Tab-separated table of N, CA and C in Angstrom:
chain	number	residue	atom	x	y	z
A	1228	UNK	N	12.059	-19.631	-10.347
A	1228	UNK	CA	11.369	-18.701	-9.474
A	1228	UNK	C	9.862	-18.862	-9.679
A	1229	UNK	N	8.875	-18.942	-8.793
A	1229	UNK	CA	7.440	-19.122	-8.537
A	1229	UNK	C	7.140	-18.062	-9.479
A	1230	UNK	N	6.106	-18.376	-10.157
A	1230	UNK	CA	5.091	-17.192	-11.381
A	1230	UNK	C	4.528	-16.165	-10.692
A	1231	UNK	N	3.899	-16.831	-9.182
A	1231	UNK	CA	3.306	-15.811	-9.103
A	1231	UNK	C	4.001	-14.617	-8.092
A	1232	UNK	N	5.423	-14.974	-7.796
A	1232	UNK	CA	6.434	-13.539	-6.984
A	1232	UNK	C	6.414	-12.760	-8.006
A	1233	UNK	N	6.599	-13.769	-9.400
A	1233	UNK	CA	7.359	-12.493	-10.423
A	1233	UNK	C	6.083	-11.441	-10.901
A	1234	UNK	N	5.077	-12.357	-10.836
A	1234	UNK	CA	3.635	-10.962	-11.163
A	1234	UNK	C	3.194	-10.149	-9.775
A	1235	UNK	N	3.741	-10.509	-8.805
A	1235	UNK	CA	3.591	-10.059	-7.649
A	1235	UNK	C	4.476	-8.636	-7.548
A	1236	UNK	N	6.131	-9.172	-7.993
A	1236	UNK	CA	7.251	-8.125	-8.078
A	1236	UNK	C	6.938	-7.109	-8.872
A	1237	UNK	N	5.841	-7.741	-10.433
A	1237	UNK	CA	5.545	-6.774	-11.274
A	1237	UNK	C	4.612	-5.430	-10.463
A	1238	UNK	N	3.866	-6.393	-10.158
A	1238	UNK	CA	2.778	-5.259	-9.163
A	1238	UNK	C	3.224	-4.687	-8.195
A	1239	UNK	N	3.614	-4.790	-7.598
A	1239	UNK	CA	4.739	-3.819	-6.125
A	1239	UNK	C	5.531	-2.831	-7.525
A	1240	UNK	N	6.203	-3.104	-8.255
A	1240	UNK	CA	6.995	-2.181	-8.902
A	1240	UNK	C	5.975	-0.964	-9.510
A	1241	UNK	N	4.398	-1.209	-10.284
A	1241	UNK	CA	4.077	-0.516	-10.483
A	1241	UNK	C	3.518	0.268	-10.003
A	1242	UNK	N	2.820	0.265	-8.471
A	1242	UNK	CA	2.251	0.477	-7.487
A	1242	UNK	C	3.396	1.293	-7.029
A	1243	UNK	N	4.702	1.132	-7.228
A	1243	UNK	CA	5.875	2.268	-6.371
A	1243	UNK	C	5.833	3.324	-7.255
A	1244	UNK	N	5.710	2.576	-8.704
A	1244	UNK	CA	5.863	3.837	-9.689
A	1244	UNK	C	4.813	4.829	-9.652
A	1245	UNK	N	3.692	4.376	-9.584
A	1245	UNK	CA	2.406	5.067	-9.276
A	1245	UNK	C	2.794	6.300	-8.206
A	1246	UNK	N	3.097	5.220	-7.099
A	1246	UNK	CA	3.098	6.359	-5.920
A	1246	UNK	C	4.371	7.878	-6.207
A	1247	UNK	N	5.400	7.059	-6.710
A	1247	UNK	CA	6.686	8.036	-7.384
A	1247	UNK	C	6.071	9.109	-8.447
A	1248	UNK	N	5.218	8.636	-8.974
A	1248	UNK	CA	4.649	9.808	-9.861
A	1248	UNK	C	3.439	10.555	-9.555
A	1249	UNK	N	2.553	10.133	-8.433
A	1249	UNK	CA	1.136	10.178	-8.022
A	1249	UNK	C	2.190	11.764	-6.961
A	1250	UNK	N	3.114	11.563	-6.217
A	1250	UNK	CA	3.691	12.544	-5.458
A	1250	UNK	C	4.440	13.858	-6.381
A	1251	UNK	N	5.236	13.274	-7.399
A	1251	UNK	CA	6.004	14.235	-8.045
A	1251	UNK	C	4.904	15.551	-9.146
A	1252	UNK	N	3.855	14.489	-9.468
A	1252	UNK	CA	2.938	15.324	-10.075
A	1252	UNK	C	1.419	16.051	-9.688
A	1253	UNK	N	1.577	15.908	-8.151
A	1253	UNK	CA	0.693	16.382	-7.549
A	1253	UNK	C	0.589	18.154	-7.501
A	1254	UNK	N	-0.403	18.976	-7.435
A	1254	UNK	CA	-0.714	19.872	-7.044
A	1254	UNK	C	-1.064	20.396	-6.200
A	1255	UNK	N	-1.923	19.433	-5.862
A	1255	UNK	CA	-2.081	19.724	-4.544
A	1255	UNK	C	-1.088	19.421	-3.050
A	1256	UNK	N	-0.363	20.555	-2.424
A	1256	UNK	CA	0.497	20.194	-1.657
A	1256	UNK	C	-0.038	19.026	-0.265
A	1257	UNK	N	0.661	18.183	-0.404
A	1257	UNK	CA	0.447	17.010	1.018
A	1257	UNK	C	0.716	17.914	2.243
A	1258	UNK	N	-0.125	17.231	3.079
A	1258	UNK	CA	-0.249	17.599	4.377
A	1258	UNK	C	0.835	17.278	5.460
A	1259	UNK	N	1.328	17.605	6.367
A	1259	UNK	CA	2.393	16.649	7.621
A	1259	UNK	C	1.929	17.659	8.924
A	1260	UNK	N	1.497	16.633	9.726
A	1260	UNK	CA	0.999	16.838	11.113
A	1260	UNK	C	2.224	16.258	11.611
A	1261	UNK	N	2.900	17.150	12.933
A	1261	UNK	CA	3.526	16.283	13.894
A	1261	UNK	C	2.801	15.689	14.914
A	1262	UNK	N	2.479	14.306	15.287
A	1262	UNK	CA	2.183	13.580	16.393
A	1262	UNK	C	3.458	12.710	16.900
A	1263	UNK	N	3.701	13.840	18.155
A	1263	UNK	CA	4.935	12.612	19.211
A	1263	UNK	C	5.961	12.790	18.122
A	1264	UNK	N	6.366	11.707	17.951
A	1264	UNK	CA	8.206	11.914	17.193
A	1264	UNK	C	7.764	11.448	15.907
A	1265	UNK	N	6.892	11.063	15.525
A	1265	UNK	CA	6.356	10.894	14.199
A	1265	UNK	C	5.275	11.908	13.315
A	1266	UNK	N	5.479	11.793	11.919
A	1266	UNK	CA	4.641	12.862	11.655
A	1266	UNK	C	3.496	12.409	10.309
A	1267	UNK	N	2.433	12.872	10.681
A	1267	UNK	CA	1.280	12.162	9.898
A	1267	UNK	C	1.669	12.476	8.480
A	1268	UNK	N	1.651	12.201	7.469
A	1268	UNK	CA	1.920	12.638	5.812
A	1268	UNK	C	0.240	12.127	5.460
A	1269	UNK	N	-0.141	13.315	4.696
A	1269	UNK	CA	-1.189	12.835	3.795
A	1269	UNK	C	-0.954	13.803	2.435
A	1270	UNK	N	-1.117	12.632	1.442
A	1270	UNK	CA	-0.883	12.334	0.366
A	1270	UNK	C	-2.113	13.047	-1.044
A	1271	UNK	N	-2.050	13.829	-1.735
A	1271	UNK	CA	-3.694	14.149	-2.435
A	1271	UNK	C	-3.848	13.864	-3.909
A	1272	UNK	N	-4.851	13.638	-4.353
A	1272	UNK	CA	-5.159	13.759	-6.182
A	1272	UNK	C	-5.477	15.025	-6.176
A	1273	UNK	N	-5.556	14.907	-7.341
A	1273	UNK	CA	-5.714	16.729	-8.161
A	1273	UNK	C	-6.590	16.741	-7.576
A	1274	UNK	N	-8.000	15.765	-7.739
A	1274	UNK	CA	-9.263	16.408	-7.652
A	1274	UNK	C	-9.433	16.325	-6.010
A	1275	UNK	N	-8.219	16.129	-4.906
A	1275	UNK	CA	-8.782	16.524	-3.635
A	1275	UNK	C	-8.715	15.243	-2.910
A	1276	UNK	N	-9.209	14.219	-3.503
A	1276	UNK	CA	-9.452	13.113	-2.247
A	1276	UNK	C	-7.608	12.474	-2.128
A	1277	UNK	N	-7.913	11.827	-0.828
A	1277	UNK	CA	-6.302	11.229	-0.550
A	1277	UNK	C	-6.155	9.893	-1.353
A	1278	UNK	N	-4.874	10.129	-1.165
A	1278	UNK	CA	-4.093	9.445	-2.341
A	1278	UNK	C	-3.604	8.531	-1.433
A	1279	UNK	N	-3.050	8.511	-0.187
A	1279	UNK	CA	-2.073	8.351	0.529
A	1279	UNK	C	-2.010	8.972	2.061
A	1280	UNK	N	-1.645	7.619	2.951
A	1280	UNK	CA	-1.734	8.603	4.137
A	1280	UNK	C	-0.872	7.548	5.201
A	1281	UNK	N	0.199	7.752	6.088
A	1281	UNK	CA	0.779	6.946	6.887
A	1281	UNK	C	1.979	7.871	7.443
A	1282	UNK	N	3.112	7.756	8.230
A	1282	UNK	CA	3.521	7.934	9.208
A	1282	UNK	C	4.720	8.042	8.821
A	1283	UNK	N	5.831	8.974	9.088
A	1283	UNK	CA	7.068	9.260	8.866
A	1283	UNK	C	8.044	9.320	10.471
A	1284	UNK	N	8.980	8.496	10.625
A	1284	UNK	CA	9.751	8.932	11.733
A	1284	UNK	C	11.556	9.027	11.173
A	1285	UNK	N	11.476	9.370	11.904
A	1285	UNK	CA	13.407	10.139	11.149
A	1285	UNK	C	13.238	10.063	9.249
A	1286	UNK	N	12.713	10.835	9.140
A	1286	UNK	CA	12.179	10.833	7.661
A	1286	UNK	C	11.936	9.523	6.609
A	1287	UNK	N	11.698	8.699	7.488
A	1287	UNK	CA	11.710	7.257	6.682
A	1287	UNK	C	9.975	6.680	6.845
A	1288	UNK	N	9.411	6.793	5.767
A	1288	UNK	CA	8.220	5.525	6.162
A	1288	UNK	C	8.301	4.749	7.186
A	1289	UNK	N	6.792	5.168	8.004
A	1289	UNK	CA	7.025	4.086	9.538
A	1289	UNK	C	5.792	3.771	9.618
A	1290	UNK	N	5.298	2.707	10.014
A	1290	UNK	CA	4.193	2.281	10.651
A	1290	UNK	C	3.225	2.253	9.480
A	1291	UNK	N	1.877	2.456	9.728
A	1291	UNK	CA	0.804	1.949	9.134
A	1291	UNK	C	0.557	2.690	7.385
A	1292	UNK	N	0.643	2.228	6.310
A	1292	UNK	CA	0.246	3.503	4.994
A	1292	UNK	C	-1.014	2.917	4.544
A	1293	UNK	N	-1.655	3.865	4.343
A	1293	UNK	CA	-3.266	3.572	3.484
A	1293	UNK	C	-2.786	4.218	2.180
A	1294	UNK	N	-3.152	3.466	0.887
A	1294	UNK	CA	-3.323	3.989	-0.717
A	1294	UNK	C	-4.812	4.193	-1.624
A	1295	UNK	N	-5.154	5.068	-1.620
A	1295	UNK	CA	-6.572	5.201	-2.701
A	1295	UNK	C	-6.521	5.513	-3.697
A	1296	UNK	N	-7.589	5.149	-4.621
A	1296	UNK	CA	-7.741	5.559	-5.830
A	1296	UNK	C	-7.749	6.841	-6.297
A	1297	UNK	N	-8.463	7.463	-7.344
A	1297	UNK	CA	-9.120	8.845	-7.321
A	1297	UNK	C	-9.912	9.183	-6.498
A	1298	UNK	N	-11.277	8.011	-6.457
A	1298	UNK	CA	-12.814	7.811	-6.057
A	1298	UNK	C	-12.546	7.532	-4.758
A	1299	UNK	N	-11.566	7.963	-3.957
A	1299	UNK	CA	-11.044	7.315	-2.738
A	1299	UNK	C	-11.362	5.982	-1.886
A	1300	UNK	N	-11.347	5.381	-2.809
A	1300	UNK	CA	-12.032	3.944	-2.647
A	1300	UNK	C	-10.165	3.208	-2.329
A	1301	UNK	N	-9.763	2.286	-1.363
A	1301	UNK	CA	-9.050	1.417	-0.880
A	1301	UNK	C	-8.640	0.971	-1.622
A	1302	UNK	N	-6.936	0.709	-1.794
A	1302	UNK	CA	-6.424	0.229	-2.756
A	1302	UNK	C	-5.426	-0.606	-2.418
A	1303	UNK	N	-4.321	-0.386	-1.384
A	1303	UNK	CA	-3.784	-1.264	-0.730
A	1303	UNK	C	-2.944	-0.178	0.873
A	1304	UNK	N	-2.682	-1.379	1.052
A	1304	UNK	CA	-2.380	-0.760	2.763
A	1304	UNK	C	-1.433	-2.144	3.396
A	1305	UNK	N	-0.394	-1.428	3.730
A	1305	UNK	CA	0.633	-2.422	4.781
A	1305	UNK	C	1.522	-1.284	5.417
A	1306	UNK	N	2.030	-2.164	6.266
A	1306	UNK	CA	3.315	-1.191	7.392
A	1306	UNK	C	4.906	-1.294	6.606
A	1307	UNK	N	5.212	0.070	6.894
A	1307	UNK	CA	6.505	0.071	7.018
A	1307	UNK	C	7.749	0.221	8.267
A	1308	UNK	N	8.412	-0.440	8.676
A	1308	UNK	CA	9.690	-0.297	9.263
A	1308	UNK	C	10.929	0.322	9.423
A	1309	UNK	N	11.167	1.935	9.707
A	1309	UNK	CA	12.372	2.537	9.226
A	1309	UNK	C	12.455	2.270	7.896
A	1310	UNK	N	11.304	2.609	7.108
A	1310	UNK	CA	11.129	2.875	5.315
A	1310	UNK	C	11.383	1.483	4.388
A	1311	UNK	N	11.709	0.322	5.364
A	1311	UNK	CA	11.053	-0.851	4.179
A	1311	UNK	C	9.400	-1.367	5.074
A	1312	UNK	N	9.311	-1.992	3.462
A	1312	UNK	CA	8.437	-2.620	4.063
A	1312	UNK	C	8.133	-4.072	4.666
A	1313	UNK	N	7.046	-3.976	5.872
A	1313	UNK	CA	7.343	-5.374	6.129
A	1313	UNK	C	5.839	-5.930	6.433
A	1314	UNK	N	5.921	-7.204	7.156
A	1314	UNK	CA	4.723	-7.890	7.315
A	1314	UNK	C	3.900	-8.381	6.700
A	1315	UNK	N	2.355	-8.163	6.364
A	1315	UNK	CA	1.582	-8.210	5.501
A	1315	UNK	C	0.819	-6.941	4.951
A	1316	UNK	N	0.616	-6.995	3.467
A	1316	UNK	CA	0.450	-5.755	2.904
A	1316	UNK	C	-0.890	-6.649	2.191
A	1317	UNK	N	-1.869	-5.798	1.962
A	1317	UNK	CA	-3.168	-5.906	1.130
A	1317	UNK	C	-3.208	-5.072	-0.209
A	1318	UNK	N	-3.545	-5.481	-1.448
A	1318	UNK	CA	-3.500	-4.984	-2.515
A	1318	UNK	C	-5.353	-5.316	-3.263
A	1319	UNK	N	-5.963	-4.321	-3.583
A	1319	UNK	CA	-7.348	-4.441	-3.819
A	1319	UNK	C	-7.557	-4.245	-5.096
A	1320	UNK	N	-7.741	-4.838	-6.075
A	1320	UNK	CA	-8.176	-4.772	-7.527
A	1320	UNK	C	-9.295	-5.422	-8.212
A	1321	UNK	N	-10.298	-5.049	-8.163
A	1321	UNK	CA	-11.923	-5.098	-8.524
A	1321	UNK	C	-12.239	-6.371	-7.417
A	1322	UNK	N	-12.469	-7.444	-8.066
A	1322	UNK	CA	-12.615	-8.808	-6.790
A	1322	UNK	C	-11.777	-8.578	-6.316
A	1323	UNK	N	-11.081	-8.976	-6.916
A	1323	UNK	CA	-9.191	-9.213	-6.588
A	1323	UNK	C	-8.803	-8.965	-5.352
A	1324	UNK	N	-8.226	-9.690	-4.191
A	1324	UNK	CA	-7.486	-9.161	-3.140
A	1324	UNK	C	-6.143	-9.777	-2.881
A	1325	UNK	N	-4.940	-9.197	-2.762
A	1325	UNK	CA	-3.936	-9.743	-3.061
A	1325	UNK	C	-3.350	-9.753	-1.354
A	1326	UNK	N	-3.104	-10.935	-0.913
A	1326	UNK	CA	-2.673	-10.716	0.451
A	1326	UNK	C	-0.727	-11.087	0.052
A	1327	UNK	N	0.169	-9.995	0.393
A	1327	UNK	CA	1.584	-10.169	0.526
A	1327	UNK	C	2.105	-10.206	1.797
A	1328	UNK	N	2.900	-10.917	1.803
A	1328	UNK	CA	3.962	-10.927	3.370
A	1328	UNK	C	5.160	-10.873	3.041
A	1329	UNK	N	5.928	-9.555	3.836
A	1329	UNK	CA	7.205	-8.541	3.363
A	1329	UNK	C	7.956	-9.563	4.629
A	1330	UNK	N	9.207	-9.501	4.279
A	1330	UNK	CA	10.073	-10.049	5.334
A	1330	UNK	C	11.643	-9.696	4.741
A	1331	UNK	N	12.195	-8.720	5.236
A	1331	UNK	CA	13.647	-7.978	4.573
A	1331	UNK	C	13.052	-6.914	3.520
A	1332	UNK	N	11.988	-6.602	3.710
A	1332	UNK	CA	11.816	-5.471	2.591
A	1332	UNK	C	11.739	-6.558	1.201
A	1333	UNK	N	11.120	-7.525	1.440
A	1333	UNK	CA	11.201	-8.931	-0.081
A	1333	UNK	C	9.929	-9.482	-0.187
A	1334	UNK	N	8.990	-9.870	-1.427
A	1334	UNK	CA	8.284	-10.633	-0.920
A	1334	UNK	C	8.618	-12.100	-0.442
A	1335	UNK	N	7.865	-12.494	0.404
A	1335	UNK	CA	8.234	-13.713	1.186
A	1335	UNK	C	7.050	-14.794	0.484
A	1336	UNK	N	5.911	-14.426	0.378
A	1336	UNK	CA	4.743	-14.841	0.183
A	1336	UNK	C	3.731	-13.955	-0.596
A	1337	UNK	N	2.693	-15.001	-1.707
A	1337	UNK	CA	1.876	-14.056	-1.894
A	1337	UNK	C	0.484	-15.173	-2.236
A	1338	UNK	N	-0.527	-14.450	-1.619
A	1338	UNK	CA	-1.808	-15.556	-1.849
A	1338	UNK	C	-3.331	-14.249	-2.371
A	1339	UNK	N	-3.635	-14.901	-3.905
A	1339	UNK	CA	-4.877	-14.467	-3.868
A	1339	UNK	C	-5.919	-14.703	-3.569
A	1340	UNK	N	-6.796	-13.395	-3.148
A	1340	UNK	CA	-8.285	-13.651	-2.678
A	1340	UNK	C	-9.529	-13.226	-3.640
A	1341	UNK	N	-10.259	-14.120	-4.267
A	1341	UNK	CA	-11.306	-13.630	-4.973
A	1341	UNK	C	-12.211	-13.295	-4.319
A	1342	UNK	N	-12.452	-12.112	-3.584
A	1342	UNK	CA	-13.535	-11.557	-2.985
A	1342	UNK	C	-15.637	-11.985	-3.238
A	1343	UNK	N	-15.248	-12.535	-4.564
A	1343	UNK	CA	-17.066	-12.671	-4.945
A	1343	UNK	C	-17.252	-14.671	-4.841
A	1344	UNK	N	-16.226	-15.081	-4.570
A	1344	UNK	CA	-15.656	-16.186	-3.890
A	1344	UNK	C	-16.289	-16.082	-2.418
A	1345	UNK	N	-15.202	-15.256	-2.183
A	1345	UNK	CA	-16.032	-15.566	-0.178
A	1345	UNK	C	-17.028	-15.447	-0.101
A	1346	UNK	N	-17.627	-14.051	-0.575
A	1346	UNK	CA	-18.615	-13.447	-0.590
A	1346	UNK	C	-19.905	-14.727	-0.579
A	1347	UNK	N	-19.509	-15.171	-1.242
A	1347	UNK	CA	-20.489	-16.358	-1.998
A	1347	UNK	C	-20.718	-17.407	-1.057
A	1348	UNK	N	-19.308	-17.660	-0.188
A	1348	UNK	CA	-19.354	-19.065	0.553
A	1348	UNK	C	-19.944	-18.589	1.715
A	1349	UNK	N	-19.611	-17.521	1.989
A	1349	UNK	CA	-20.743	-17.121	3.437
A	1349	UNK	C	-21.980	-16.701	3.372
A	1350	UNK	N	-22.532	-16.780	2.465
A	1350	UNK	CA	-24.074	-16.771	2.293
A	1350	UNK	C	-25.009	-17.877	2.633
């Protein structure tokens, strides 16, 4: 198996755990707007800023999710499908940008981006 699915699998697993515990130990109660047959969920940290924010239809993760830090600074963001996930998902860690592509709710693909890299070549 490729090295880098299995540090990839590592990171999706902790990033679920995060979110599994970022929800169960929240205080602050999340938000749900109904729009149309779907309903907005937003997600909070203690100290207020969002944690989390994307789209629920027949109670399953749908469509677009945004993830932030504390500092509500971007952390990763991809779509879900009737609650897997699919397509391409972005994962943001200091340079670091991790581009994944979901296909069966699996990773299919994963390619890193050193952000101070590009940064650099387009100057």
């Amino acid at each position: 198996m490729n090295l880098r699915l299995i540090d990839m699998k590592k990171i999706v697993f902790v990033l679920a755990m995060l979110f599994a515990v970022s929800i169960s130990a929240q205080t602050i109660k999340p938000k749900f707007e109904k729009e149309g047959k779907q309903v907005k969920a937003t997600y909070f940290h203690d100290n207020g800023e969002v944690a989390q924010t994307g789209y629920l239809l027949n109670g399953e993760l749908h469509g677009q999710w945004y993830m932030y830090n504390v500092e509500g600074k971007k952390i990763a963001t991809g779509r879900y499908q009737n609650g897997k996930r699919t397509g391409k998902w972005f994962f943001w860690k200091g340079d670091i940008l991790k581009e994944v592509d979901f296909q069966d709710n699996r990773i299919a693909y994963v390619k890193n981006w050193n952000q101070s890299e590009v940064v650099s070549v387009n100057k």
